[in-house]
PDB file of C-alpha atoms in Angstrom:
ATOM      1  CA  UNK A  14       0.000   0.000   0.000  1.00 39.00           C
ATOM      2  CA  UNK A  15       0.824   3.377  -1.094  1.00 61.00           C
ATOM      3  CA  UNK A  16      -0.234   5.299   2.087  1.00 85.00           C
ATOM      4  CA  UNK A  17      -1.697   7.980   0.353  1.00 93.00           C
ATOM      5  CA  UNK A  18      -5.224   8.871  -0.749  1.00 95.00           C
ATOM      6  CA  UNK A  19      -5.473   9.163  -4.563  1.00 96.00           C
ATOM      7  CA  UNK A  20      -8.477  11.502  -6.205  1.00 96.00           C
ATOM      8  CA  UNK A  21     -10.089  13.683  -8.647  1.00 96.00           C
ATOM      9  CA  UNK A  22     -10.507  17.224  -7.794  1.00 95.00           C
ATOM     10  CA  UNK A  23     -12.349  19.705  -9.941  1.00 96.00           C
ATOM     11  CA  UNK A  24     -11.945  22.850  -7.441  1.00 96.00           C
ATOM     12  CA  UNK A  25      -8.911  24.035  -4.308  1.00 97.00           C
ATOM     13  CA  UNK A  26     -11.337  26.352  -2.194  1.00 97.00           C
ATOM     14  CA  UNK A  27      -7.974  27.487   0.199  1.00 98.00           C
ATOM     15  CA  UNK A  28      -8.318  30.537   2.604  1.00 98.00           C
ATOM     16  CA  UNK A  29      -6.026  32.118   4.746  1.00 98.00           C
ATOM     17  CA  UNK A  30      -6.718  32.382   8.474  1.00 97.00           C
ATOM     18  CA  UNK A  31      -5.544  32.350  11.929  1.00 96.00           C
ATOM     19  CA  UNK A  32      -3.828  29.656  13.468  1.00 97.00           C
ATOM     20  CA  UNK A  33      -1.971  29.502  16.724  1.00 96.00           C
ATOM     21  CA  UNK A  34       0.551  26.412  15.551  1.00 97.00           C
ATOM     22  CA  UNK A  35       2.730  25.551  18.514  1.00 97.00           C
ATOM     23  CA  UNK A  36       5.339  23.895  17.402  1.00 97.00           C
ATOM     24  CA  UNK A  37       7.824  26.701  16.415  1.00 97.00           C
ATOM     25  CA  UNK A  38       8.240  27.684  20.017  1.00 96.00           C
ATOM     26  CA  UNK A  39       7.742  24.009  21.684  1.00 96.00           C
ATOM     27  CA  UNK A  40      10.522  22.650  19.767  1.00 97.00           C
ATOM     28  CA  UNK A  41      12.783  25.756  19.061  1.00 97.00           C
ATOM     29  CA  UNK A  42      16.416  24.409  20.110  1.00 97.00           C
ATOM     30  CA  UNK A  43      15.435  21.784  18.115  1.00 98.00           C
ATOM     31  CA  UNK A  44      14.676  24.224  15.365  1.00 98.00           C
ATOM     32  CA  UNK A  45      17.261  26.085  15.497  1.00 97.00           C
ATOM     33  CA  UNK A  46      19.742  23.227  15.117  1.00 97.00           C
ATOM     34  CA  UNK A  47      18.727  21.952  12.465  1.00 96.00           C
ATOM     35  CA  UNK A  48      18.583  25.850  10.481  1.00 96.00           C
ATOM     36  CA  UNK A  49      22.637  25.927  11.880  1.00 95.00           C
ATOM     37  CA  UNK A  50      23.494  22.903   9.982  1.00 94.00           C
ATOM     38  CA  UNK A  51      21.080  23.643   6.967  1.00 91.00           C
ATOM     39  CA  UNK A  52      22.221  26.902   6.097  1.00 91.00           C
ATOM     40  CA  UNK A  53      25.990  25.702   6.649  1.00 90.00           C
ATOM     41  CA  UNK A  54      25.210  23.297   3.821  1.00 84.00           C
ATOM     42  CA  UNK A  55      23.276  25.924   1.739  1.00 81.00           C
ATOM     43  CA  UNK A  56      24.433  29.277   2.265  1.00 76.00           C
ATOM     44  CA  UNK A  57      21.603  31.169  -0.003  1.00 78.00           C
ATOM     45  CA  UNK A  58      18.590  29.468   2.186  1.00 85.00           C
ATOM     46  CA  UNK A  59      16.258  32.353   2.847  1.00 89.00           C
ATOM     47  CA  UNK A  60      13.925  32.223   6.323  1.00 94.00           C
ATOM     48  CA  UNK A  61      10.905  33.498   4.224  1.00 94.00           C
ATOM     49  CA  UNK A  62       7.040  33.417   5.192  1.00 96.00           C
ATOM     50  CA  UNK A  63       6.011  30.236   3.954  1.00 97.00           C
ATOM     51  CA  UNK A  64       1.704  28.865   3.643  1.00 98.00           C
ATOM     52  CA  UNK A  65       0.746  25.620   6.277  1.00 98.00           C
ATOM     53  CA  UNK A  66      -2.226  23.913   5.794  1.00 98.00           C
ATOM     54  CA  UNK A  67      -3.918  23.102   9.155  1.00 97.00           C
ATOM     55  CA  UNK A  68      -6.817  21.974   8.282  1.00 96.00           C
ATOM     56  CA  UNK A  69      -8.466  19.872   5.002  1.00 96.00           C
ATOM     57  CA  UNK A  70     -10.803  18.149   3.558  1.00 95.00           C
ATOM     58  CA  UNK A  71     -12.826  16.654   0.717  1.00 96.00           C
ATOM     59  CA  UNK A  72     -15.982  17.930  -0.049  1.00 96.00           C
ATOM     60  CA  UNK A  73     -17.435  16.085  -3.131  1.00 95.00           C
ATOM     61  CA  UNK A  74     -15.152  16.884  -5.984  1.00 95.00           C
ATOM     62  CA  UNK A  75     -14.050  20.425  -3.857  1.00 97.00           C
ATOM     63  CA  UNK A  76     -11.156  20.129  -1.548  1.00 98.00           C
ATOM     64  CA  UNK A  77     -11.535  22.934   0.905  1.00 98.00           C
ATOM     65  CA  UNK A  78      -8.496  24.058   3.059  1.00 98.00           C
ATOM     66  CA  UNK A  79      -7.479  26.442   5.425  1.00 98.00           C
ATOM     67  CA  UNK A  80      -3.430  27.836   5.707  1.00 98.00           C
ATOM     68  CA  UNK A  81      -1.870  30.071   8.059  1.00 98.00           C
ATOM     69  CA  UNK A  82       1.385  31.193   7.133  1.00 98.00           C
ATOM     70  CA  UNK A  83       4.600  30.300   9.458  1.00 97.00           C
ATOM     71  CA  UNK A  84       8.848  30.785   8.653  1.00 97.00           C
ATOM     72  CA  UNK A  85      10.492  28.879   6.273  1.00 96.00           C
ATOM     73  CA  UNK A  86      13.032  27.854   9.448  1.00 96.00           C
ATOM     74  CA  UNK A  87      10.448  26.131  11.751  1.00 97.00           C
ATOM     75  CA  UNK A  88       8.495  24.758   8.182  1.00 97.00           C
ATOM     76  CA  UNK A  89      12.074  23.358   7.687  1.00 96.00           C
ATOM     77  CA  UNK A  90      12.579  22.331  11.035  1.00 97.00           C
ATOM     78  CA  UNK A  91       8.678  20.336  11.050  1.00 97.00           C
ATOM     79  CA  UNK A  92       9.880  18.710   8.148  1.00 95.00           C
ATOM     80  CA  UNK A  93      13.324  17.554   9.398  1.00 96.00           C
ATOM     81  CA  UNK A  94      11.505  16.409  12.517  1.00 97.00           C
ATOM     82  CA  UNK A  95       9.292  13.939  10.565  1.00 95.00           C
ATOM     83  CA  UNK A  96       6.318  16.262  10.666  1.00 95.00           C
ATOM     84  CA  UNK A  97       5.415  15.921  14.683  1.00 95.00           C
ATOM     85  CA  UNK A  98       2.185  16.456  15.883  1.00 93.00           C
ATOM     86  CA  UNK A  99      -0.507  18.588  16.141  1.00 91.00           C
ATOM     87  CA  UNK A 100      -1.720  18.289  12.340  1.00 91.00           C
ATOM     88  CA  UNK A 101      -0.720  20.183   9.892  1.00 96.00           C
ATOM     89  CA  UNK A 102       0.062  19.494   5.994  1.00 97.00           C
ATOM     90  CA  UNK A 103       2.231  20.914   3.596  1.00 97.00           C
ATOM     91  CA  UNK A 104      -0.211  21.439   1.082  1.00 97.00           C
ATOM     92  CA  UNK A 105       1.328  22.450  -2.650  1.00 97.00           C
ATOM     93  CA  UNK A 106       0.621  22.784  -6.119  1.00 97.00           C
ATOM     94  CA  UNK A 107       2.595  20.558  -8.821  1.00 97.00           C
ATOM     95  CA  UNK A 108       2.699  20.582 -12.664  1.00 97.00           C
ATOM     96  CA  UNK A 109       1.700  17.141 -13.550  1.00 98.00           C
ATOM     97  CA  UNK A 110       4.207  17.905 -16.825  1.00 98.00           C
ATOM     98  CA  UNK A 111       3.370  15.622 -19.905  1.00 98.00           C
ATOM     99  CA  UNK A 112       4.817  15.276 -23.372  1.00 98.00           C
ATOM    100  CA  UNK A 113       2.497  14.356 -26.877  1.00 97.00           C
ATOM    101  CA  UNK A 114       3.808  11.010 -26.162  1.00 97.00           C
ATOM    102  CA  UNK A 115       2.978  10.418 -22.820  1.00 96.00           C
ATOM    103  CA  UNK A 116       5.548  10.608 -20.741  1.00 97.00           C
ATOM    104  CA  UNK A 117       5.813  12.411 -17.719  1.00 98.00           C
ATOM    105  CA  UNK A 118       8.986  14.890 -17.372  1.00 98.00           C
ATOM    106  CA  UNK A 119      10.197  15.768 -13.987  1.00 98.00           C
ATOM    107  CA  UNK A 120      13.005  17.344 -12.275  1.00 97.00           C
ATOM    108  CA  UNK A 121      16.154  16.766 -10.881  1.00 97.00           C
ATOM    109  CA  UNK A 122      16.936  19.133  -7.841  1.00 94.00           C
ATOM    110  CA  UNK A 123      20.127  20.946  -7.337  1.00 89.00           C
ATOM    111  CA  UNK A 124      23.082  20.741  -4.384  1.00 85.00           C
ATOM    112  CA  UNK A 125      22.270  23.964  -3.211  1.00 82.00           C
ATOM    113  CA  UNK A 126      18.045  23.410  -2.627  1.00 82.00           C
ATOM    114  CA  UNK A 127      16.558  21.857   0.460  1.00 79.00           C
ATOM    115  CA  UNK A 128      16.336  18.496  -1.503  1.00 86.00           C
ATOM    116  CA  UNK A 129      19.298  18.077  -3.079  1.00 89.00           C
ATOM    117  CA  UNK A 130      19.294  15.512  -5.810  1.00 93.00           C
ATOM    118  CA  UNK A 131      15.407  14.688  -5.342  1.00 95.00           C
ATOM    119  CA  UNK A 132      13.247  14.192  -8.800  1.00 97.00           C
ATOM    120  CA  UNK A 133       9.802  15.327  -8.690  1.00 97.00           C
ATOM    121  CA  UNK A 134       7.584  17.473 -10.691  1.00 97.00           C
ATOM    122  CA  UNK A 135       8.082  21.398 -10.811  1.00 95.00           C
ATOM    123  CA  UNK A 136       6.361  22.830  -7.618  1.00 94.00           C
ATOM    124  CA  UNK A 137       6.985  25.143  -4.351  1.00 89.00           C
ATOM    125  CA  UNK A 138       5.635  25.011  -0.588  1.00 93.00           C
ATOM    126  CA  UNK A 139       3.034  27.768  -1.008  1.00 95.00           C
ATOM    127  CA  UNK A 140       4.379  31.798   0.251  1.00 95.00           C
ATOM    128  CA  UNK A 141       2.357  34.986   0.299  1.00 95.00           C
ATOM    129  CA  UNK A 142       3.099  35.832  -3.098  1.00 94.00           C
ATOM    130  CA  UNK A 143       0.081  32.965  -4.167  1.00 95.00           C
ATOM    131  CA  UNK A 144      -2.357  35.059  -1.958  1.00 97.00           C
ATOM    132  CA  UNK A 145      -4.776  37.169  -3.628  1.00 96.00           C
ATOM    133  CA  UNK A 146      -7.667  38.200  -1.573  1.00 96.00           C
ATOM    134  CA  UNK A 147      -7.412  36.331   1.009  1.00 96.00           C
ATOM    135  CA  UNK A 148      -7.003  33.214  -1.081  1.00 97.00           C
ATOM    136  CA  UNK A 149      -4.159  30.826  -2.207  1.00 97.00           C
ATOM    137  CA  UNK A 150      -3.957  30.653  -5.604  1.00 97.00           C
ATOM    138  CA  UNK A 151      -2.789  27.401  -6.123  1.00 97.00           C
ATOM    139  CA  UNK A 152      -3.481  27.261  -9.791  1.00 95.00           C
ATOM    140  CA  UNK A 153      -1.635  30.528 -10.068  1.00 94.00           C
ATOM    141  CA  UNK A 154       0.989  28.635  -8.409  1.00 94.00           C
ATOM    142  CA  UNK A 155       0.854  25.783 -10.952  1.00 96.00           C
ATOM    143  CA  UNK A 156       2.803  28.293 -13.762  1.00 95.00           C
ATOM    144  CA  UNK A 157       4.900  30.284 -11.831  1.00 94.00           C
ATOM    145  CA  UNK A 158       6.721  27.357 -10.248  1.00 94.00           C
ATOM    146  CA  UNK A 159       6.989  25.949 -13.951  1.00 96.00           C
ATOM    147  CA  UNK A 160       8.417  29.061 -14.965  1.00 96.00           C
ATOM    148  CA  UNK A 161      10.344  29.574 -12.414  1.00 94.00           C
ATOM    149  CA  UNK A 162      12.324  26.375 -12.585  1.00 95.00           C
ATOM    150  CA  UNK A 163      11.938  25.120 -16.221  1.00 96.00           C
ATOM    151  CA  UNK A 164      11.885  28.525 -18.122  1.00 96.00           C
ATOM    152  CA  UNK A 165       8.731  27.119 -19.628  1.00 97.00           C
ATOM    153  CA  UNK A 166       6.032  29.892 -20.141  1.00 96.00           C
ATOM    154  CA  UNK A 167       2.303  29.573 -20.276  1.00 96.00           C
ATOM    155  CA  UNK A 168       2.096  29.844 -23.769  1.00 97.00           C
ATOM    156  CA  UNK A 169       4.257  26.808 -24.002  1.00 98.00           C
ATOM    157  CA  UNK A 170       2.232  24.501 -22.143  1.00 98.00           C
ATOM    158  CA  UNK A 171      -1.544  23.751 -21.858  1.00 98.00           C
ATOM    159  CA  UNK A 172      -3.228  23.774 -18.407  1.00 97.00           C
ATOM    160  CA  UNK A 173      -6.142  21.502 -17.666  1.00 95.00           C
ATOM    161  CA  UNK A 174      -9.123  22.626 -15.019  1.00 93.00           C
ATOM    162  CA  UNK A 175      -9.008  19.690 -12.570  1.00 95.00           C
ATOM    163  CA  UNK A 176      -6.781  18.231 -10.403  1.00 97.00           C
ATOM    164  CA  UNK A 177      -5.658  14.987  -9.169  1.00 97.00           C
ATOM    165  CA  UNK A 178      -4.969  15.248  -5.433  1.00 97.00           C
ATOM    166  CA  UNK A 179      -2.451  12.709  -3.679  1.00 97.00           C
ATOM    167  CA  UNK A 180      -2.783  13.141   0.174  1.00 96.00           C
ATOM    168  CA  UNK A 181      -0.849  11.725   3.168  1.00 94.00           C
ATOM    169  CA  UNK A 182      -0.742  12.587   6.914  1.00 93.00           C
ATOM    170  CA  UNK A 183       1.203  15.647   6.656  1.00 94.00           C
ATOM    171  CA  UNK A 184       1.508  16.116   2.881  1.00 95.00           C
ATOM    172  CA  UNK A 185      -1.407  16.473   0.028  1.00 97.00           C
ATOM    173  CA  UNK A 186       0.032  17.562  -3.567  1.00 97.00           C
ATOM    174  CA  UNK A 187      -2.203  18.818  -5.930  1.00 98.00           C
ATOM    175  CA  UNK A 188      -1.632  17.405  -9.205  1.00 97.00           C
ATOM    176  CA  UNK A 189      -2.247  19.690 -12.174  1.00 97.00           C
ATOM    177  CA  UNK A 190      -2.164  18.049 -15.564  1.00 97.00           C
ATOM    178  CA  UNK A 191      -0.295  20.521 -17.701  1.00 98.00           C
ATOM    179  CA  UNK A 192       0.791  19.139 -21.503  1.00 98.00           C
ATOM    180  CA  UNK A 193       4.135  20.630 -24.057  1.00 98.00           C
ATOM    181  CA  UNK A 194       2.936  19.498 -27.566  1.00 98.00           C
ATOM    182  CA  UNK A 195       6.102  18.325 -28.249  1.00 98.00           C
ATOM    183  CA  UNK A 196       7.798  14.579 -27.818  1.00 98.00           C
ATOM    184  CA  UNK A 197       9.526  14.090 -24.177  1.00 98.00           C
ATOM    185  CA  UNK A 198      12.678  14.378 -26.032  1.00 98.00           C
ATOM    186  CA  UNK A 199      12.267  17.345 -27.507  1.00 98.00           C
ATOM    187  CA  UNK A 200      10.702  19.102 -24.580  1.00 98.00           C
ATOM    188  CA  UNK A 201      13.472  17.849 -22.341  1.00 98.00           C
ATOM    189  CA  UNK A 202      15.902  19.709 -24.442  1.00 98.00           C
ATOM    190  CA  UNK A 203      14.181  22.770 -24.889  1.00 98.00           C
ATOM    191  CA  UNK A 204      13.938  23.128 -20.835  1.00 97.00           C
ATOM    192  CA  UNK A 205      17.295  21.989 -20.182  1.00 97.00           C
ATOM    193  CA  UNK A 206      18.180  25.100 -22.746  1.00 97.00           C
ATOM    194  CA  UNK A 207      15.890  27.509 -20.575  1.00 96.00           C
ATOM    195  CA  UNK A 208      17.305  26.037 -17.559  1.00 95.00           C
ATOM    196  CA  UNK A 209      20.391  28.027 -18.499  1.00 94.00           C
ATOM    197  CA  UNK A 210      19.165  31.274 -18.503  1.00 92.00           C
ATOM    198  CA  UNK A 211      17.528  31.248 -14.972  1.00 92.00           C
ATOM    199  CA  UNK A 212      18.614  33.730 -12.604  1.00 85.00           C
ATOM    200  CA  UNK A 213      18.288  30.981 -10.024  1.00 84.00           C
ATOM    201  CA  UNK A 214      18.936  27.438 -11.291  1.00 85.00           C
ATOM    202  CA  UNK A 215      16.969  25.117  -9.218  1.00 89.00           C
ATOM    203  CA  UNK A 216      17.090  22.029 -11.197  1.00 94.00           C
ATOM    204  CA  UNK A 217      20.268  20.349 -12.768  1.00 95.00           C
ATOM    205  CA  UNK A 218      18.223  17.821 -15.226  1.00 97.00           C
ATOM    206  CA  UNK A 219      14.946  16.941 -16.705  1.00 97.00           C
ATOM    207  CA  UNK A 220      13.873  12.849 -16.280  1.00 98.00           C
ATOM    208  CA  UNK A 221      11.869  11.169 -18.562  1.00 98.00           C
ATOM    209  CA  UNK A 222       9.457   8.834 -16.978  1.00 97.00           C
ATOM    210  CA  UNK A 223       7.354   6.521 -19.335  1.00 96.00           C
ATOM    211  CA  UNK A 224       6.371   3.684 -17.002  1.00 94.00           C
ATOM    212  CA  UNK A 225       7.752   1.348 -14.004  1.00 90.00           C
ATOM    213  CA  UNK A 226      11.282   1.298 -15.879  1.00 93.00           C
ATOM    214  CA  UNK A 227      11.658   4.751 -14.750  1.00 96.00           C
ATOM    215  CA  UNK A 228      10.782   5.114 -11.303  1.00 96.00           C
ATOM    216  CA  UNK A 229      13.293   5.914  -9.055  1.00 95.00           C
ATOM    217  CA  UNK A 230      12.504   4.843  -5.352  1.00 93.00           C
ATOM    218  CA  UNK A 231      15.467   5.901  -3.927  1.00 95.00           C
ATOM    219  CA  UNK A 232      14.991   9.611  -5.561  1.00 96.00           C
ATOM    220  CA  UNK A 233      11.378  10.303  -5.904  1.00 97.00           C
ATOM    221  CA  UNK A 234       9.313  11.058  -2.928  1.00 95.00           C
ATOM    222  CA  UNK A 235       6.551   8.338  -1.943  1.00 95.00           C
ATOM    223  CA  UNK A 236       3.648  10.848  -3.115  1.00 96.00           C
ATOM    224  CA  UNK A 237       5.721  11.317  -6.166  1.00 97.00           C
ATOM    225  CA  UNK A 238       5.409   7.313  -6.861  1.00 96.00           C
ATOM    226  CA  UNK A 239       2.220   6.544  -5.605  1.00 95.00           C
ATOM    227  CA  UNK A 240       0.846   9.225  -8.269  1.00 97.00           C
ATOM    228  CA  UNK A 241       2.407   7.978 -11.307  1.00 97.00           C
ATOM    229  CA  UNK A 242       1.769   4.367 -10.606  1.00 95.00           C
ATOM    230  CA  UNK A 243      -1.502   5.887 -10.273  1.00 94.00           C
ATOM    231  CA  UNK A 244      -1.141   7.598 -13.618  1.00 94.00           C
ATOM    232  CA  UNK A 245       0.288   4.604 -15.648  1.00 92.00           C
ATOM    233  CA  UNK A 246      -2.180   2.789 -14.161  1.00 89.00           C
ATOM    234  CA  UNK A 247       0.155   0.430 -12.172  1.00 68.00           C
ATOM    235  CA  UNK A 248       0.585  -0.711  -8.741  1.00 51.00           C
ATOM    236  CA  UNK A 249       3.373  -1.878  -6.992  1.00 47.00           C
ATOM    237  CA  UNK A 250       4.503  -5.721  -6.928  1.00 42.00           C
ATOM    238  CA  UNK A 251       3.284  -7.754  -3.854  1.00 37.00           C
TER     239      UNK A 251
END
C-alpha cells in the first residue's frame, strides 16, 4: 500500500486564516539546530514566510483548506523532525508535466536546494506571493513554479481545469495536468536550454518517466510514486 489517498478534484477552495501552531516555540532548540546545519550546507537558504495547511478536507469533488502562514526555518525544522504532531500538511501545487507522447517529465533538484538531488515534478511550498484576496492561488501557483524552474512559459504549455490530489498525513500535492505538444525528447531539451538562462537554477536535469522502468525509489518522494503508478495505471509488486 501506497499510504496515500489518490483523487479527482475539480476545485482548491484554500483561505487564509488564523492559526496559533505551537510547534515553532515548543521545539525551538530543536529548530534552530537543524537551520545551523542547513544553512551551513546551503548558504543562499532564505527564512521566508512560507503557507501551512492546518486543516483539510474533501468535499465532493471540492477540496476545501485552510493555511496560516509560518517561517520557512520552523516549516524546515517540522519537516526535518518527521512532521510531529498537532496536524498540519504541507499542502502544494505541482505541474503534472506531460509530453504528446505520454511521458511524464520531472526534475532533478540541485546541491544547493533543500532536496538536493530529489526528482519530482516542478512545484513550491506555497508563500504569500500565491495570496490574492485572502485566497491561495494554487493554480496561479501551478505556472509560476513551472516558470520559475523550467523557463517554460504559459504559452508553451496547456493547463487543464481539474486536479488529481495525492494526500498523506502531513503532505497532500495537488496534481495539475499541464501538456508541451512536443515529444519528451524534444521538450526535455528545450527546458534543459531555458534552464540556463535562470537567474536561479533550481534544477540540474529533466527525467523522462514513461512507465515502471523509470521510477526511481530511492529519488522520488513516496507521493511522487504513488501518483504515477496511479497515472500509468500500475501498482506496486506484492
Amino acid at each position: 500500500m501506497s499510504g496515500f489517498e489518490i483523487f479527482a478534484t475539480d476545485e482548491i477552495d484554500a483561505i487564509i486564516e488564523p492559526y496559533d501552531w505551537p510547534f515553532p516555540q515548543e521545539r525551538e532548540p530543536e529548530i534552530a539546530e537543524i537551520w545551523t546545519r542547513e544553512t551551513a550546507r546551503t548558504a543562499s537558504m532564505f527564512n521566508g514566510r512560507v503557507l501551512i495547511q492546518h486543516r483539510g478536507e474533501r468535499d465532493g469533488r471540492v477540496f476545501r483548506a485552510g493555511y496560516s502562514p509560518t517561517d520557512y526555518r520552523s516549516f524546515l525544522g517540522w519537516m526535518r523532525l518527521g512532521n510531529p504532531p498537532p496536524l498540519v500538511r504541507n499542502g502544494f501545487a505541482m505541474a503534472a508535466l506531460q509530453a504528446r507522447d505520454g511521458a511524464f517529465l520531472l526534475g532533478e533538484m540541485g546541491r544547493h536546494t533543500a532536496n538536493p538531488g530529489k526528482i519530482y515534478f516542478a512545484a513550491g511550498t506555497p508563500d504569500l506571493g500565491d495570496v490574492v484576496d485572502g485566497r491561495v492561488d494554487l493554480a496561479g501557483s501551478v505556472l509560476r513554479e513551472l516558470g520559475e524552474e523550467t523557463g517554460l512559459l504559459p504559452a508553451d504549455v496547456t493547463v487543464e481545469p481539474r486536479w488529481t490530489s495525492v494526500m498523506g498525513t502531513s503532505r497532500i500535492a495537488f496534481m495539475r495536468p499541464v501538456r508541451i505538444d512536443l515529444p519528451a525528447e524534444e521538450a526535455r531539451a528545450l527546458m534543459l536550454e531555458r534552464m540556463k538562462r535562470l537567474e536561479d537554477e533550481e534544477l540540474v536535469d529533466i527525467h523522462i518517466v514513461r512507465g515502471a522502468a523509470d521510477l526511481d525509489e530511492g529519488r522520488m518522494p513516496t507521493f511522487q510514486i504513488a501518483f504515477l503508478r496511479h497515472a500509468f495505471g500500475f501498482q506496486p509488486p506484492g
